[in-house]
XYZ file of C-alpha atoms in Angstrom:
526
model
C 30.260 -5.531 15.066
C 28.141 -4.530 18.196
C 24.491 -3.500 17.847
C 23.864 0.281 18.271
C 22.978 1.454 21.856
C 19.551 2.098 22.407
C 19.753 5.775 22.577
C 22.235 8.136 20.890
C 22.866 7.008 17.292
C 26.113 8.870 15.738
C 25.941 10.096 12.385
C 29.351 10.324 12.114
C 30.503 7.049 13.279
C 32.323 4.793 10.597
C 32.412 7.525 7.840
C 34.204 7.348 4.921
C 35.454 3.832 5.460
C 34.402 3.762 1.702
C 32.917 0.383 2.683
C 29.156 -0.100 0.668
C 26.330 -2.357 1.387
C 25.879 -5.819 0.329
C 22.029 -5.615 -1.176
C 20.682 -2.529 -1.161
C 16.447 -2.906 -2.015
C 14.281 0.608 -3.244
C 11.164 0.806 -3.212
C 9.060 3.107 -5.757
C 5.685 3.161 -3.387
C 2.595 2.909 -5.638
C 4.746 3.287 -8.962
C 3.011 1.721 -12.185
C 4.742 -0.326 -13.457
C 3.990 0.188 -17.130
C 5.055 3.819 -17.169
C 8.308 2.735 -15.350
C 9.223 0.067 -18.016
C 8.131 2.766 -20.918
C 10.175 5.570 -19.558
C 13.195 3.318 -18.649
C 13.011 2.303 -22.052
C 12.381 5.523 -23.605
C 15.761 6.778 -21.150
C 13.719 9.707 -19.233
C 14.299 7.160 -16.057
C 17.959 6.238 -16.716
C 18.589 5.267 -13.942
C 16.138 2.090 -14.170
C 17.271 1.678 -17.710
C 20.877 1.132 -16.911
C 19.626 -1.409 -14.064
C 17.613 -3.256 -17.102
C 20.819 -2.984 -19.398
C 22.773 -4.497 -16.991
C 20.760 -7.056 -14.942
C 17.060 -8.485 -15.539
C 13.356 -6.623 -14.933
C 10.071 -8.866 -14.314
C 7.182 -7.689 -13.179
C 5.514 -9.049 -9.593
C 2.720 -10.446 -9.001
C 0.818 -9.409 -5.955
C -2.038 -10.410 -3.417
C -5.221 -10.363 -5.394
C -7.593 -7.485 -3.789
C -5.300 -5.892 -2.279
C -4.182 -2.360 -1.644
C -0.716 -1.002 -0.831
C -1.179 -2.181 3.033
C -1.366 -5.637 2.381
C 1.281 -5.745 -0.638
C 3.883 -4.028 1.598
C 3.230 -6.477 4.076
C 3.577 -9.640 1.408
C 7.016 -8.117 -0.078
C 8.296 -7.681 3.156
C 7.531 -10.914 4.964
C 7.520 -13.101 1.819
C 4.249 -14.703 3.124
C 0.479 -13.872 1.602
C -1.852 -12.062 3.364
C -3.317 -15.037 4.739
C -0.783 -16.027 6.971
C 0.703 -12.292 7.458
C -2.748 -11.190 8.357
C -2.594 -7.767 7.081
C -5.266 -7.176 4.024
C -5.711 -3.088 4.161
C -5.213 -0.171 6.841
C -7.845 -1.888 9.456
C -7.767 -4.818 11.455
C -10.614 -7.824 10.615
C -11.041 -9.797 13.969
C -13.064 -13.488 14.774
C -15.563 -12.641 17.719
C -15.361 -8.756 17.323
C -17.533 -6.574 15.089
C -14.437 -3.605 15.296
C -12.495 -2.163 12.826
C -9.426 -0.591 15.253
C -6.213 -0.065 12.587
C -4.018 -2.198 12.229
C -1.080 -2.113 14.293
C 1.890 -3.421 14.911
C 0.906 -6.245 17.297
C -1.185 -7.128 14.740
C 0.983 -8.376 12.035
C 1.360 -12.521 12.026
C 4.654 -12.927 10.267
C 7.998 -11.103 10.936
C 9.591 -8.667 8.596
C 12.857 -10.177 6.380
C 15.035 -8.022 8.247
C 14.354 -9.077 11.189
C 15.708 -12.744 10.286
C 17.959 -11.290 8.744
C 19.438 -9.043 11.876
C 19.193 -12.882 13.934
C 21.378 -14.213 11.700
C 24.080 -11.292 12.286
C 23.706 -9.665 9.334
C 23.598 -5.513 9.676
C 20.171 -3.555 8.386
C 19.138 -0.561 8.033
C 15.472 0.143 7.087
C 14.282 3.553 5.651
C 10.434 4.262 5.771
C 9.395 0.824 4.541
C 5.992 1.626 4.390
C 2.937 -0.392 6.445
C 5.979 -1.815 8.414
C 5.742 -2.501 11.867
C 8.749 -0.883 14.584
C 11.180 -3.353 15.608
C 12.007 -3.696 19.385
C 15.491 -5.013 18.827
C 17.538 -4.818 15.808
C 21.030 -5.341 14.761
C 21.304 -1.915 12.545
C 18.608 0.900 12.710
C 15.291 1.108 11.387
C 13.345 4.512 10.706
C 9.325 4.378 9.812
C 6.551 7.104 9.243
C 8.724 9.810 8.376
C 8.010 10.734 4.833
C 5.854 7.968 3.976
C 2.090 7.884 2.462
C -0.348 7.077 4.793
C 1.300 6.583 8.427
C 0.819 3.709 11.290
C 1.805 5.734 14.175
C 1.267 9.501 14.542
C 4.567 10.686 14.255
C 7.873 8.690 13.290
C 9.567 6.233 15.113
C 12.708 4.493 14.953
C 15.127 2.169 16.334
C 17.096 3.187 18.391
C 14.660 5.525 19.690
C 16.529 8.943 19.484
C 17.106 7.785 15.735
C 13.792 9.893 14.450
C 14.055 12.695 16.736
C 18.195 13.373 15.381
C 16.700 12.173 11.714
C 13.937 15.334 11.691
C 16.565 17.562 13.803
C 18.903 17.254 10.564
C 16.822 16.887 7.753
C 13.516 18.251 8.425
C 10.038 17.364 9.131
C 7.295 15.708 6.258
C 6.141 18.796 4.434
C 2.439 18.026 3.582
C 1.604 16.094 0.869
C -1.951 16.141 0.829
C -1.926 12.209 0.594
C -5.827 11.872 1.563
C -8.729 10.235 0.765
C -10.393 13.318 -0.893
C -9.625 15.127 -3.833
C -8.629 18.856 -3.111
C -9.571 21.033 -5.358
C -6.301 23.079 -6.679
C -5.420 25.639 -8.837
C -2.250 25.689 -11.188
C -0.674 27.349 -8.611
C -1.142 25.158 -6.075
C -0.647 21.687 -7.657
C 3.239 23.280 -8.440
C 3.280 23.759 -5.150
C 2.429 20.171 -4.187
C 4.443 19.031 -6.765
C 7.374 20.993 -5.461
C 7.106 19.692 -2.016
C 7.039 16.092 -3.183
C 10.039 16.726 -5.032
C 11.498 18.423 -2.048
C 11.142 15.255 -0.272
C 12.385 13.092 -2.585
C 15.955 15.051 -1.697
C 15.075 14.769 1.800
C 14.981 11.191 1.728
C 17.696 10.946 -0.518
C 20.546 13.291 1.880
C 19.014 10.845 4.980
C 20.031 7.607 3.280
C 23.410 9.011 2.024
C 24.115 9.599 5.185
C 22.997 5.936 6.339
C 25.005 4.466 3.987
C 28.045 6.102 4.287
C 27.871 5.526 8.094
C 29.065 1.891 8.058
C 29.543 -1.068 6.096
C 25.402 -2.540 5.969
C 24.458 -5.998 4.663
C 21.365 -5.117 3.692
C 20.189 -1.149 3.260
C 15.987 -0.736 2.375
C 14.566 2.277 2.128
C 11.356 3.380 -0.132
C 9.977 6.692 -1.699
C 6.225 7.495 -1.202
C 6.419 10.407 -3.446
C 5.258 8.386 -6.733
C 2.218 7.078 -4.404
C 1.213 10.583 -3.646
C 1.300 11.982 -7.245
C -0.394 9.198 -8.525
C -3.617 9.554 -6.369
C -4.012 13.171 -6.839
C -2.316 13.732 -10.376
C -3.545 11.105 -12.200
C -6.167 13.262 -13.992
C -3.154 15.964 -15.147
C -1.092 12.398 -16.549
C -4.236 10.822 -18.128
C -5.188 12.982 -21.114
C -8.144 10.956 -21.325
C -9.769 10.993 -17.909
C -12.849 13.266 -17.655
C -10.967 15.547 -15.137
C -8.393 15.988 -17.351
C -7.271 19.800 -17.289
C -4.921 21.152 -19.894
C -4.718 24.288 -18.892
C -3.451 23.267 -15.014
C -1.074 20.181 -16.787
C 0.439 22.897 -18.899
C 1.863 24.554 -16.096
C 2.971 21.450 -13.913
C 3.864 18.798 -16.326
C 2.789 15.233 -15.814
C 2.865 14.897 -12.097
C 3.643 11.416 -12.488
C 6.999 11.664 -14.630
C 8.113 14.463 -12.172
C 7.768 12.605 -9.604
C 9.261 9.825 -10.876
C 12.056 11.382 -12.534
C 12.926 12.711 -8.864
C 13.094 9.133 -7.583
C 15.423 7.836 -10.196
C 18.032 10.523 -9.877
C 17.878 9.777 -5.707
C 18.533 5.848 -6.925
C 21.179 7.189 -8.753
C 22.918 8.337 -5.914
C 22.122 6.054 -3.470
C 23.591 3.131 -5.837
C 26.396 5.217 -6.535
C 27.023 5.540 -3.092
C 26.659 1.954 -2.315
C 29.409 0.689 -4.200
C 29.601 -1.513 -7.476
C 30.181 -4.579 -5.550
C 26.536 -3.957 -4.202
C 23.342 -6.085 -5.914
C 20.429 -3.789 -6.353
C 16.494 -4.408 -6.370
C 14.485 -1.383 -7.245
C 10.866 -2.595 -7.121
C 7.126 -1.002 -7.050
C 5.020 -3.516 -4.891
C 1.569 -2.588 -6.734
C 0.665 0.499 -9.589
C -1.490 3.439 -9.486
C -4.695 3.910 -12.496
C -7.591 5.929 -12.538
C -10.038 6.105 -9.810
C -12.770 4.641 -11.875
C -13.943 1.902 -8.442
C -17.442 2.034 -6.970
C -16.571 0.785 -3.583
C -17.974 3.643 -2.044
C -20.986 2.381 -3.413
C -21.195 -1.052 -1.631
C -22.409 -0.341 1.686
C -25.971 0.994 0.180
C -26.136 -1.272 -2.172
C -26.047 -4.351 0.227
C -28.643 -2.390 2.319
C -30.831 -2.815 -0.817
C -30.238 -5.863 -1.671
C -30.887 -7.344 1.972
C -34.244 -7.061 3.638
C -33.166 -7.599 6.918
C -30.904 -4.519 6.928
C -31.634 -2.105 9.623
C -32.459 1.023 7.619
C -33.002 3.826 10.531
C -29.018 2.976 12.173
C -28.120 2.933 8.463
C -29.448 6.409 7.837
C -28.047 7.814 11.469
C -24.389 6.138 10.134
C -24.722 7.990 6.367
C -25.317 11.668 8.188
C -23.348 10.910 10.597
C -20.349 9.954 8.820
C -19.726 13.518 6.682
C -19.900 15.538 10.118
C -17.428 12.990 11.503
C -14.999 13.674 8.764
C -15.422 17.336 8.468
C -14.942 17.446 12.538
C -11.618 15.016 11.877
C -10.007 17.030 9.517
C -10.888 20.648 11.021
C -9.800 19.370 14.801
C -6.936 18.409 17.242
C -5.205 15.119 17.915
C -8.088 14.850 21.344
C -11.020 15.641 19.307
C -9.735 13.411 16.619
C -9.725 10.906 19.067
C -12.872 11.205 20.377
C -14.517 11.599 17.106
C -12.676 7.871 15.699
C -14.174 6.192 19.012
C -17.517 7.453 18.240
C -17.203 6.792 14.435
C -15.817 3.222 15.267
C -19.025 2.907 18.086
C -21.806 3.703 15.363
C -19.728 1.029 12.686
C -19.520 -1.485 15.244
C -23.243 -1.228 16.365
C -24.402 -1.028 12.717
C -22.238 -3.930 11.607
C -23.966 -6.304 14.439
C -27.609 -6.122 13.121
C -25.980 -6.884 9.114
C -26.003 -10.150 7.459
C -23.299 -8.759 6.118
C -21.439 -5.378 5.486
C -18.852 -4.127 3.342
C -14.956 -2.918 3.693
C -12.673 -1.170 1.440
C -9.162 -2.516 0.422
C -8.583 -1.172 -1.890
C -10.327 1.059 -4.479
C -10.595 -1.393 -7.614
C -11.647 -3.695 -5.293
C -14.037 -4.306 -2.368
C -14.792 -6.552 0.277
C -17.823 -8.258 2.232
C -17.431 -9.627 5.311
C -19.977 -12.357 6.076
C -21.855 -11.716 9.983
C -21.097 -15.356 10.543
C -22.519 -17.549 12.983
C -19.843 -18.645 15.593
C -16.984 -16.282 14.555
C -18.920 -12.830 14.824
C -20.747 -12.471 18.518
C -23.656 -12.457 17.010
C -23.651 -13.922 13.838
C -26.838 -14.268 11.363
C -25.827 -16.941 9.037
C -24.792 -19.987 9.582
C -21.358 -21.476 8.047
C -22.018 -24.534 5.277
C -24.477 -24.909 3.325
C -26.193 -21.835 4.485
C -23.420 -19.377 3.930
C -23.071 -20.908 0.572
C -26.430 -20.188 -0.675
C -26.375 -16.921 0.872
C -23.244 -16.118 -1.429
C -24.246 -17.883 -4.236
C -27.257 -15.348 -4.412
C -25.787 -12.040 -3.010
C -23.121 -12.919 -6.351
C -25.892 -13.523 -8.913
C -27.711 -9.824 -7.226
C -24.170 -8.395 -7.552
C -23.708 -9.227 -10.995
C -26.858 -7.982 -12.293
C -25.572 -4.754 -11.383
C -25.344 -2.205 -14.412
C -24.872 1.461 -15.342
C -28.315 3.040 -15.565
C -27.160 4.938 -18.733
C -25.299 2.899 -20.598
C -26.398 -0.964 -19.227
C -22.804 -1.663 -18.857
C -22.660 -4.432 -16.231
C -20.469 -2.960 -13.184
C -19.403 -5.807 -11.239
C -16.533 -7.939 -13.390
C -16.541 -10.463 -10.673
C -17.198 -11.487 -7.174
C -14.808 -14.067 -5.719
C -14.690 -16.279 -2.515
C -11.447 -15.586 -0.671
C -11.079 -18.971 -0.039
C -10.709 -19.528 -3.865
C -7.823 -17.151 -3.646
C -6.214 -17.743 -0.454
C -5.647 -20.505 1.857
C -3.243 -19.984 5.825
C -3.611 -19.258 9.165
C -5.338 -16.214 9.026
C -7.703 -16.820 6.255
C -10.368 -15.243 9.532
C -8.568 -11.839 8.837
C -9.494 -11.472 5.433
C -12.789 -10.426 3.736
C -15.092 -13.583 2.691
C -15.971 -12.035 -0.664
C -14.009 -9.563 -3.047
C -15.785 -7.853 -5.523
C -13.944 -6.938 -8.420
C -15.389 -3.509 -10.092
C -15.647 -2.636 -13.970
C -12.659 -0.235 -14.406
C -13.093 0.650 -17.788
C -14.226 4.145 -17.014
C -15.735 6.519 -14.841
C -19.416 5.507 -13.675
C -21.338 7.676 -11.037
C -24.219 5.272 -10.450
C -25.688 1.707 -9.950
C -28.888 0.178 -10.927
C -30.925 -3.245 -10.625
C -34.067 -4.134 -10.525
C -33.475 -4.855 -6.593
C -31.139 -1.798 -5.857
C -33.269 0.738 -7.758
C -30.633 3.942 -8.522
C -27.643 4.754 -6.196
C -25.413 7.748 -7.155
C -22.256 8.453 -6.058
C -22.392 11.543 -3.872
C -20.492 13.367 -1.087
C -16.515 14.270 -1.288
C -14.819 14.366 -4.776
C -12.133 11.230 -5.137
C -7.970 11.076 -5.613
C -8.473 10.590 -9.384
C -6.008 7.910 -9.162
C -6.486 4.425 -7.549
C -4.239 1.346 -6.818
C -4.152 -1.256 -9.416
C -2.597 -4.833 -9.190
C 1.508 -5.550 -9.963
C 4.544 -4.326 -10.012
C 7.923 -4.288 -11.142
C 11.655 -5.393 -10.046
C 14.385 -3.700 -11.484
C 17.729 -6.096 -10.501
C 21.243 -5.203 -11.246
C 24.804 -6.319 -9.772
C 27.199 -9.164 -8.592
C 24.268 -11.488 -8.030
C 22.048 -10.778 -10.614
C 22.404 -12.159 -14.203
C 22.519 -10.357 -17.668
C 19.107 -12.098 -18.090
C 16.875 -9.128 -20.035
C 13.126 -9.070 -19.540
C 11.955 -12.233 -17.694
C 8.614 -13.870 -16.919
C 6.436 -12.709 -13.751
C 7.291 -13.461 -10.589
C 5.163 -13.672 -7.495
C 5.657 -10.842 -4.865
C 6.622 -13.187 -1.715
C 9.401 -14.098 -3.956
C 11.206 -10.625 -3.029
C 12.129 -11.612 0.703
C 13.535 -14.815 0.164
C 15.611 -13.274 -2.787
C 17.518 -11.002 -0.670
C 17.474 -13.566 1.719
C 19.770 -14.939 -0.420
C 21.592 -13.155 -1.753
C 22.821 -12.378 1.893
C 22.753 -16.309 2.541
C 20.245 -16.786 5.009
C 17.061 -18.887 4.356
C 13.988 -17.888 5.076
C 12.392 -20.967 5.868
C 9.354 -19.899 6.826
C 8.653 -17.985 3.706
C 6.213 -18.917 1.158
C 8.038 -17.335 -1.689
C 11.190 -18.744 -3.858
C 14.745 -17.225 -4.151
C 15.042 -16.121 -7.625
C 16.835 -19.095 -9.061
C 20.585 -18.239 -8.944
C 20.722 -15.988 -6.099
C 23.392 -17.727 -3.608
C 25.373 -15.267 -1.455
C 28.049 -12.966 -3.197
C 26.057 -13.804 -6.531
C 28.350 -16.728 -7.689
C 25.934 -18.122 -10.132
C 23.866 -15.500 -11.229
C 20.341 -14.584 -11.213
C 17.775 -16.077 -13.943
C 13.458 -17.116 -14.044
């Protein structure tokens, strides 16, 4: 069949052929996975539960340190962040103290679908999220429509005119207040947000019935960022034991979480339905969602402390500075925006070239240190070998003496070379060090004897935070009756539908799920 022009996609072409897709892959963006098994099995997601009755669940295994940018990238290359390149929302560079975002240029390894369109098989890819735009592709792909957290300013698609006609018939992204702050809402006005992610949920859902009916797709992926967005700001209404818990605002909404969740599996419902029972399913969540208990926040001033070289006065113009800058962000237009990032992202880069080292943020359970290093920064301060090692080997031991000035709880669990973790081509874009917080509970300071006190200050947080692993749901003509099997690694997903649709991704450093030949012949099983 021909590849769609590059303008002018028809909604109408090829309906009701009653022809379904071969694999059709949901994602469940920032989903945990325990409260998906323990509803599924509990039947208030039946959806899920009939895909566990029928085929095989394991939970994945993702990048260590990571947040959602850099698992979306590993599930949908099927390579680690090491030789994908993409570890969270900004770009680490050799020879440049920037931080730009990271774009799509910047991504090392190609998406599965785009091997997958080479090979003549026929895509279509629905607001895969972190995903870069395609500039050929043998099916569609839409991105940034109603996603959490978006690459380009508005969304864009393949063929071009396929976001414009997408909004023009199903709407724009009502807000979702998916930000890095905690609003402060009423009863009133969490319904409300609640209500709109639900809304989009159908949004999303009409869009892809409409994609799949359209004609016959190999492979259809498309992923719901409503679970991500209740998650980070209704974790605290789920969790009747975090400290923000309010029963009086959760009696009138519910748990957030199990709405919003409940909305996705009734859209799978559908969408399977509509795809045909000759069609193998994967719904997956790449990483889960917990409480927002991380002190990365914290880092920054507490390698200031800990370093006596730091440059306290461009410190102190950065801290004041930085409040003003976000305040001006959020209260301004795109141009002021723009002007304001450039000036934020002069001030980081000028502060970050005096630092033996300085700190970035993944994710929130875990944060990063990036290591001013002699002959891969511009002007690096520590030398690589033997030097770098000591340096680490004490900024760990200061790290881990690290407590709760209350309660003497020790707040750092662990801090861990990345090259004990990782190994690829672009080790260089990753942090050096990852510091792995103590998530048992909320903390609001830090003390050592060479830190002093640090508090946490300044906006309130999402009360919910990314945690590490997820979950594949697997039903249908290639999958096995197999039940509940061990873990799998997450670069295992690509190759898997890979395939299933028989074409090897050779470059991948993942493993089809053993049993997974095209048409599903033999099965699926660990």
């Amino acid at each position: 069949m021909a590849s769609l022009p590059e303008t002018g996609w028809h909604w109408d072409v090829f309906r009701g052929l009653g022809v379904s897709a071969k694999v059709i892959l949901l994602g469940m963006d920032g989903a945990n996975p325990d409260l998906l098994l323990r509803w599924s099995e509990e039947g208030l997601l039946p959806t899920l539960r009939s895909l566990r009755e029928r085929g095989t669940t394991c939970r994945l295994d993702g990048p260590p340190g990571c947040g959602d940018d850099g698992a979306w990238a590993t599930a949908y290359t099927g390579v680690w962040p090491s030789a994908h390149g993409r570890f969270y929302y900004r770009r680490l560079q050799a020879g440049s103290y920037d931080l730009p975002p990271f774009g799509d240029d910047d991504l090392r390894h190609e998406p599965v679908w785009n091997t997958l369109s080479r090979a003549g098989r026929r895509v279509a890819v629905v607001d895969v999220p972190k995903s870069p735009l395609p500039r050929s592709l043998n099916g569609v792909y839409l991105g940034d429509w109603l996603v959490h957290g978006r690459t380009h300013p508005t969304p864009v698609s393949y063929p071009v005119d396929f976001a414009s006609e997408t909004i023009a018939r199903f709407g724009a992204a009502p807000e979702s207040l998916c930000h890095f702050t905690q609003p402060a809402l009423d009863a009133a006005s969490y319904e409300a947000m609640l209500q709109r992610l639900e809304g989009a949920t159908r949004m999303k859902r009409d869009m892809c019935l409409s994609v799949l009916e359209s004609e016959p797709w190999d492979l259809f992926f498309a992923a719901f960022k409503e679970s991500h967005c209740a998650g980070h700001h209704g974790w605290h209404l789920h969790d009747t034991n975090h400290p923000e818990h309010s029963p009086g605002i959760a009696a009138v909404t519910g748990d957030p979480l199990l709405r919003a969740y409940r909305a996705i599996d009734a859209a799978l419902a559908d969408l399977i339905a509509a795809a045909g029972a000759d069609t193998t399913v994967l719904a997956f969540s790449v990483l889960g969602m917990g409480p927002n208990y991380g002190l990365s926040q914290l880092l920054p001033r507490i390698l200031a402390r800990l370093d006596p070289e730091h440059r306290p006065l461009l410190s102190s113009v950065r801290r004041m500075a930085k409040p003003l800058g976000s305040w001006l962000y959020r209260a301004t237009g795109d141009r002021t925006r723009k002007l304001v990032a450039s000036a934020a992202g002069a001030i980081g880069s000028k502060y970050r070239t005096g630092q033996p080292v300085f700190a970035i943020e993944p994710s929130e359970h875990v944060a990063g240190i990036r290591l001013n290093l002699a002959g891969r920064e511009p002007r690096g301060r520590i030398r690589p070998g033997a030097d770098s090692e000591a340096y680490c080997r004490r900024l760990t031991a200061d790290l881990m003496e690290i407590v709760d000035p209350e309660s003497g709880e020790r707040l750092v669990e662990d801090v861990v070379p990345i090259r004990e973790l990782y190994s690829g081509p672009a080790i260089d874009c990753l942090p050096d060090l990852l510091v792995f917080w103590n998530l048992s509970r909320a903390f609001q300071a830090a003390a050592s004897p060479r830190i002093g006190v640090i508090t946490l200050r300044g906006d309130v947080r999402r009360t919910g935070a990314h945690m590490p692993g997820g979950v594949l749901f697997a039903a249908g003509p290639g999958i096995a009756r197999s039940g509940f099997l061990p873990a799998r690694p997450l670069v295992d997903l690509a190759p898997t539908v890979g395939a299933l649709l028989g074409v090897r991704l050779d470059d991948s450093e993942g493993t089809a799920l053993q049993g997974t030949l095209p048409g599903g012949t033999t099965g699926f099983s660990g």
